[in-house]
């Protein structure tokens, strides 16, 4: 295995647990081909860890282990079983994000588990090149009969010069999955669905519906397959409106209402969120509870200012659209918008909307998306549960 040397002055962050190395921080990047393993050293030749390299990516190396260890099937199995034992402790049903990349000290690999169906995203060159190792490890831990779907359609792959694709390893598997979240039955087709199939990251936040949903009119904007709204129905909402720009997630949301035999009034609206909220702000039927859970607006640091305006506008219309003394769950899953910035966004939105609010609780990503305390990039989901006065 070759050695990769850090330039002088770039050792501290990695030595204290940060797992990424950027292309301007190393001496001899051109010695490597994409996906190659490397022993990483400081400029004074102190060992830092074992990582993998992609000279074509801005993040040119990611550290897999701080120890000088073999990166083999046992290493991969160890990372997965360590992550699995945490999930087994936290959840009594086998539906969760099994492995969360850097948050579980395994950069580039995301695995969601729907019982015996595993949805995998391999977001780096090394991870992609070693997919057989990862698949074998999963089969050895669980069973040879598991279904595996490679949801390799995340744009992060483009930064690593990898193609986008979606592939079920079992050609007979049609992609339909049934699972549960917060004791609610859920359906989605994993091949047609977004990301790894479902957004498990809001599970714990959705439980807060128990405090406000009863007898309320709830609107779930950016609903996807209905997670927030279904939690509202389970907790006694009198009516729920689901809004999303895509048709297929709304069809699933409708299916999920039926699956759970929820009897309250529901409606499913395919519409752009801002257009919907602008209409709602003028309407006489304003909701008691509003959920705003948009996709990431900030895809890169360069576009931050544009995205901040987008968040302020969205939250302005949300604040104008809820009943007096009503509640909003508002979220951002943009890695580049931290909690302080999101708080600032909300204050700006309230000022422009001419509204006051109280923060009842902060929201963050679910327990199966652990934050690596040395990498703020892994703390991507933040939000606030507020009352609008
Ligand atoms: C982060 S996901 C929502 C996850 C969902 N709330 C949950 O908890 O499972 C964002 C959703 O917003 C939808 N979306 C994207 N742009 C939109 C827009 N302009 N208006 C309405 N929905 C949009 C996407 O189709 C996607 O379902």
PDB file of C-alpha atoms and ligand atoms in Angstrom, residues 194 198-199 201-202 206 220-228 243-246 249 271-274 291 293-296 333, ligand 1:
ATOM      1  CA  UNK A 194     -36.434   9.032  -3.944  1.00  0.00           C
ATOM      2  CA  UNK A 198     -37.623   6.609   2.588  1.00  0.00           C
ATOM      3  CA  UNK A 199     -36.471   9.475   4.812  1.00  0.00           C
ATOM      4  CA  UNK A 201     -34.243  10.886   9.516  1.00  0.00           C
ATOM      5  CA  UNK A 202     -37.437  12.562  10.812  1.00  0.00           C
ATOM      6  CA  UNK A 206     -42.634  13.159  13.805  1.00  0.00           C
ATOM      7  CA  UNK A 220     -47.847  18.297   5.354  1.00  0.00           C
ATOM      8  CA  UNK A 221     -45.926  20.310   2.740  1.00  0.00           C
ATOM      9  CA  UNK A 222     -43.108  18.470   0.901  1.00  0.00           C
ATOM     10  CA  UNK A 223     -44.878  15.331   2.116  1.00  0.00           C
ATOM     11  CA  UNK A 224     -43.105  12.663   0.016  1.00  0.00           C
ATOM     12  CA  UNK A 225     -45.013   9.442   0.943  1.00  0.00           C
ATOM     13  CA  UNK A 226     -46.724  11.140   3.868  1.00  0.00           C
ATOM     14  CA  UNK A 227     -44.641  10.474   6.995  1.00  0.00           C
ATOM     15  CA  UNK A 228     -45.531  13.625   8.926  1.00  0.00           C
ATOM     16  CA  UNK A 243     -48.653  18.497  -0.735  1.00  0.00           C
ATOM     17  CA  UNK A 244     -45.778  17.445  -2.978  1.00  0.00           C
ATOM     18  CA  UNK A 245     -44.562  18.370  -6.444  1.00  0.00           C
ATOM     19  CA  UNK A 246     -44.251  14.724  -7.527  1.00  0.00           C
ATOM     20  CA  UNK A 249     -45.021   9.976  -3.648  1.00  0.00           C
ATOM     21  CA  UNK A 271     -48.306  21.455  -6.530  1.00  0.00           C
ATOM     22  CA  UNK A 272     -45.253  23.604  -6.001  1.00  0.00           C
ATOM     23  CA  UNK A 273     -44.930  24.389  -2.282  1.00  0.00           C
ATOM     24  CA  UNK A 274     -44.578  28.181  -2.656  1.00  0.00           C
ATOM     25  CA  UNK A 291     -45.041  20.963   8.267  1.00  0.00           C
ATOM     26  CA  UNK A 293     -39.761  19.686   5.147  1.00  0.00           C
ATOM     27  CA  UNK A 294     -38.110  20.744   1.858  1.00  0.00           C
ATOM     28  CA  UNK A 295     -35.271  19.079  -0.037  1.00  0.00           C
ATOM     29  CA  UNK A 296     -31.806  20.591   0.449  1.00  0.00           C
ATOM     30  CA  UNK A 333     -31.542  19.313   5.471  1.00  0.00           C
TER      31      UNK A 333
HETATM   32  C1  LIG B   1     -36.976  15.963   2.168  1.00  0.00           C
HETATM   33  S1  LIG B   1     -38.222  15.276   1.150  1.00  0.00           S
HETATM   34  C2  LIG B   1     -39.585  15.218   2.241  1.00  0.00           C
HETATM   35  C3  LIG B   1     -39.580  14.071   3.207  1.00  0.00           C
HETATM   36  C4  LIG B   1     -40.872  13.835   3.897  1.00  0.00           C
HETATM   37  N1  LIG B   1     -41.389  15.036   4.515  1.00  0.00           N
HETATM   38  C5  LIG B   1     -40.703  12.734   4.927  1.00  0.00           C
HETATM   39  O1  LIG B   1     -40.577  13.035   6.115  1.00  0.00           O
HETATM   40  O2  LIG B   1     -40.670  11.575   4.547  1.00  0.00           O
HETATM   41  C6  LIG B   1     -38.654  16.599   0.078  1.00  0.00           C
HETATM   42  C7  LIG B   1     -39.892  16.394  -0.766  1.00  0.00           C
HETATM   43  O3  LIG B   1     -40.176  17.640  -1.400  1.00  0.00           O
HETATM   44  C8  LIG B   1     -40.694  17.403  -2.693  1.00  0.00           C
HETATM   45  N2  LIG B   1     -40.479  18.646  -3.463  1.00  0.00           N
HETATM   46  C9  LIG B   1     -39.344  19.074  -4.071  1.00  0.00           C
HETATM   47  N3  LIG B   1     -39.516  20.308  -4.587  1.00  0.00           N
HETATM   48  C10 LIG B   1     -40.796  20.679  -4.307  1.00  0.00           C
HETATM   49  C11 LIG B   1     -41.560  21.850  -4.552  1.00  0.00           C
HETATM   50  N4  LIG B   1     -41.054  22.892  -5.213  1.00  0.00           N
HETATM   51  N5  LIG B   1     -42.822  21.891  -4.092  1.00  0.00           N
HETATM   52  C12 LIG B   1     -43.362  20.836  -3.428  1.00  0.00           C
HETATM   53  N6  LIG B   1     -42.678  19.699  -3.159  1.00  0.00           N
HETATM   54  C13 LIG B   1     -41.412  19.618  -3.584  1.00  0.00           C
HETATM   55  C14 LIG B   1     -39.948  16.181  -3.180  1.00  0.00           C
HETATM   56  O4  LIG B   1     -40.711  15.509  -4.178  1.00  0.00           O
HETATM   57  C15 LIG B   1     -39.801  15.373  -1.876  1.00  0.00           C
HETATM   58  O5  LIG B   1     -40.850  14.455  -1.758  1.00  0.00           O
END
